[in-house]
Coordinates of C-alpha atoms in Angstrom, one line a residue:
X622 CA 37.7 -66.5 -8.0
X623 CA 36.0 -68.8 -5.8
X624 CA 36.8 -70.3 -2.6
X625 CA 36.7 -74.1 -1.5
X626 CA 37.1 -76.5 1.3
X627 CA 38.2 -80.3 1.2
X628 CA 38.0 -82.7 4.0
X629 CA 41.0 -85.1 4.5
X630 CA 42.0 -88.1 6.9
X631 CA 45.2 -87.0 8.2
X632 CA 46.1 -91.1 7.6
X633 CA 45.1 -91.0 4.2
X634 CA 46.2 -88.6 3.4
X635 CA 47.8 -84.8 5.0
X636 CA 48.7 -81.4 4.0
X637 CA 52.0 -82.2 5.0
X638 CA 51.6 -85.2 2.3
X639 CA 50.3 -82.6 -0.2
X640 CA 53.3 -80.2 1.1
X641 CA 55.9 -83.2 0.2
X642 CA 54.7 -83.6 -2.7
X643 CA 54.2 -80.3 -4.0
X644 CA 51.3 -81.1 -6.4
X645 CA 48.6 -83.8 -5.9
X646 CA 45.0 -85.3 -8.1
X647 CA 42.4 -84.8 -6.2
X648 CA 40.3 -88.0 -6.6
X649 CA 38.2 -90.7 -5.2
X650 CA 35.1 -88.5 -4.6
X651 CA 32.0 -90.5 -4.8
X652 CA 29.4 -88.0 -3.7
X653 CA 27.3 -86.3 -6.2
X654 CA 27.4 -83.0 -4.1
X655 CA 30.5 -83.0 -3.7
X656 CA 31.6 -84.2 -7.7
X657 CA 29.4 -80.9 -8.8
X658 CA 31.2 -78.5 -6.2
X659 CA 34.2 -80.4 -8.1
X660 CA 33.4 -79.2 -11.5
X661 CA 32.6 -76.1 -10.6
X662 CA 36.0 -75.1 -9.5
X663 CA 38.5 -73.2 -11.7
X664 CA 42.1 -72.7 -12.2
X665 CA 43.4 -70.5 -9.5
X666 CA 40.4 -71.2 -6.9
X667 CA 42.0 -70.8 -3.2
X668 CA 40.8 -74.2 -1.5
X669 CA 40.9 -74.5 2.7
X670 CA 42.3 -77.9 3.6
X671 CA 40.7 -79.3 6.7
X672 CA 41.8 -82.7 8.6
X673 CA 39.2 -84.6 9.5
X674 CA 39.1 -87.2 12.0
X675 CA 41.0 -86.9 15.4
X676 CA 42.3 -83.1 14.7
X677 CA 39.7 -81.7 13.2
X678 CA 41.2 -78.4 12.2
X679 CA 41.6 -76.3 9.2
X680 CA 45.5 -76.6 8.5
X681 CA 46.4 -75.1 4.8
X682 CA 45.6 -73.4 1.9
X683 CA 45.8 -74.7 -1.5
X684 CA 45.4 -73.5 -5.0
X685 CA 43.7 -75.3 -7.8
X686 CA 46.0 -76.1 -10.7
X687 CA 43.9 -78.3 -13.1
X688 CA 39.9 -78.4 -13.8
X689 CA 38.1 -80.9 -13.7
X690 CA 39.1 -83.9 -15.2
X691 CA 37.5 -87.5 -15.5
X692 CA 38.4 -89.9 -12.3
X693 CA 41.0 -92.7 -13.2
X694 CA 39.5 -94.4 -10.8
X695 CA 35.6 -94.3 -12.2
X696 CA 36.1 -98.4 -13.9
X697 CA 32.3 -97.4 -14.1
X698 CA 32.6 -94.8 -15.9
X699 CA 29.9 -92.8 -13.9
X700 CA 31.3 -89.6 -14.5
X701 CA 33.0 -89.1 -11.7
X702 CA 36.3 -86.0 -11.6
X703 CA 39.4 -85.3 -10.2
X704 CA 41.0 -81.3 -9.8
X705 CA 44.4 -81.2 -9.2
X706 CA 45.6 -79.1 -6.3
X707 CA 49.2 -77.7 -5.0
X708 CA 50.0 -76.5 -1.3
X709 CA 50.3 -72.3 -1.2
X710 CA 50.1 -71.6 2.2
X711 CA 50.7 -73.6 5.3
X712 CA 47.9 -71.8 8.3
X713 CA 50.6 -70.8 11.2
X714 CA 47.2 -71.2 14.0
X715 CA 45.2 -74.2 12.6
X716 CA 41.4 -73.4 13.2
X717 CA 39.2 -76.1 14.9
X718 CA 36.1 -77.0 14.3
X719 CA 35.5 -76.5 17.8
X720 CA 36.5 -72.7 17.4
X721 CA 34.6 -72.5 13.9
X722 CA 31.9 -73.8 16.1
X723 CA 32.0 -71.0 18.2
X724 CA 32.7 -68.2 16.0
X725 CA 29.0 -66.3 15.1
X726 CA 30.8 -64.8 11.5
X727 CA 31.1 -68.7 10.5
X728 CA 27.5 -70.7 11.6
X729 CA 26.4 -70.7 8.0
X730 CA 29.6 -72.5 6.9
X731 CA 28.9 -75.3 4.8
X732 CA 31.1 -77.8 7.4
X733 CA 28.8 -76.9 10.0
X734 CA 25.5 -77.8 8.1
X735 CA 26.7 -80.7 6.0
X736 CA 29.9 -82.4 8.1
X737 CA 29.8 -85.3 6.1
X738 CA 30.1 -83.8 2.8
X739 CA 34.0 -84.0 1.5
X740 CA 34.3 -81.0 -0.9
X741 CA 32.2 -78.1 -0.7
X742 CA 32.4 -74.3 -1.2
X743 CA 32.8 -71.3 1.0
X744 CA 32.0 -67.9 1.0
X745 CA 34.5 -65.5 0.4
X746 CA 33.8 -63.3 3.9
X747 CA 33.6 -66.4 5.9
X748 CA 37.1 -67.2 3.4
X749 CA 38.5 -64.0 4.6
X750 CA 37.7 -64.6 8.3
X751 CA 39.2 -67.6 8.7
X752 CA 42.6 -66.4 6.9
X753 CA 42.4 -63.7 9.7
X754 CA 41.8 -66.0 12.3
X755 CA 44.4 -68.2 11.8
X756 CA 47.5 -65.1 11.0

């Protein structure tokens, strides 16, 4: 098993969106990076669901339910994928990047080095912390 984290605009759209709806396509990613970390992940991957923008916090954990597949959205056909995700456990105490900041077990998070970059994997002791932190 491996262990993920996705970047989301709570506007765009939320974990309580993904909650709603109980299963959702990943899709739209149009980062090379982030499309390989995309096809790398496998059935039953646990996935940390960040907001970005105002909250900045991760919020939920979610399970990968499909592999990658192609983007509907690629009119280009440029090879870009969706995974398809469902919600399996909403965090009780959201961590913020300001604590992840601060919190020497996490400063070689992925986040930290590449903010920017939408999807991207995580190791599972820095995984395992961050469950514990936010029990």
């Amino acid at each position: 098993m491996n262990y993920w984290l996705v970047k989301s605009e709570p506007s765009e759209y939320s974990w309580e969106d993904l909650l709603k709806n109980g299963e959702e396509i990943w899709d739209g990613i149009r980062n090379f990076q982030a499309r390989n970390y995309l096809r790398e992940m496998k059935t039953g991957d646990l996935v940390l669901f960040y907001h970005s923008g105002k909250t900045k916090e991760i919020i939920g954990i979610a399970e990968v339910t499909e592999e990658a597949f192609p983007d509907q959205a690629d009119s280009e056909q440029k090879g870009w994928v969706s995974i398809r995700i469902k919600p399996k456990i909403s965090i009780k105490n959201p961590l913020t990047l300001e604590k992840i900041k601060n919190d020497g077990q996490l400063s070689n998070l992925l986040l930290l080095k590449q903010s920017r970059l939408s999807v991207m994997p995580v190791e599972k002791p820095q995984f395992d912390h961050i469950v514990k932190l936010t029990s």
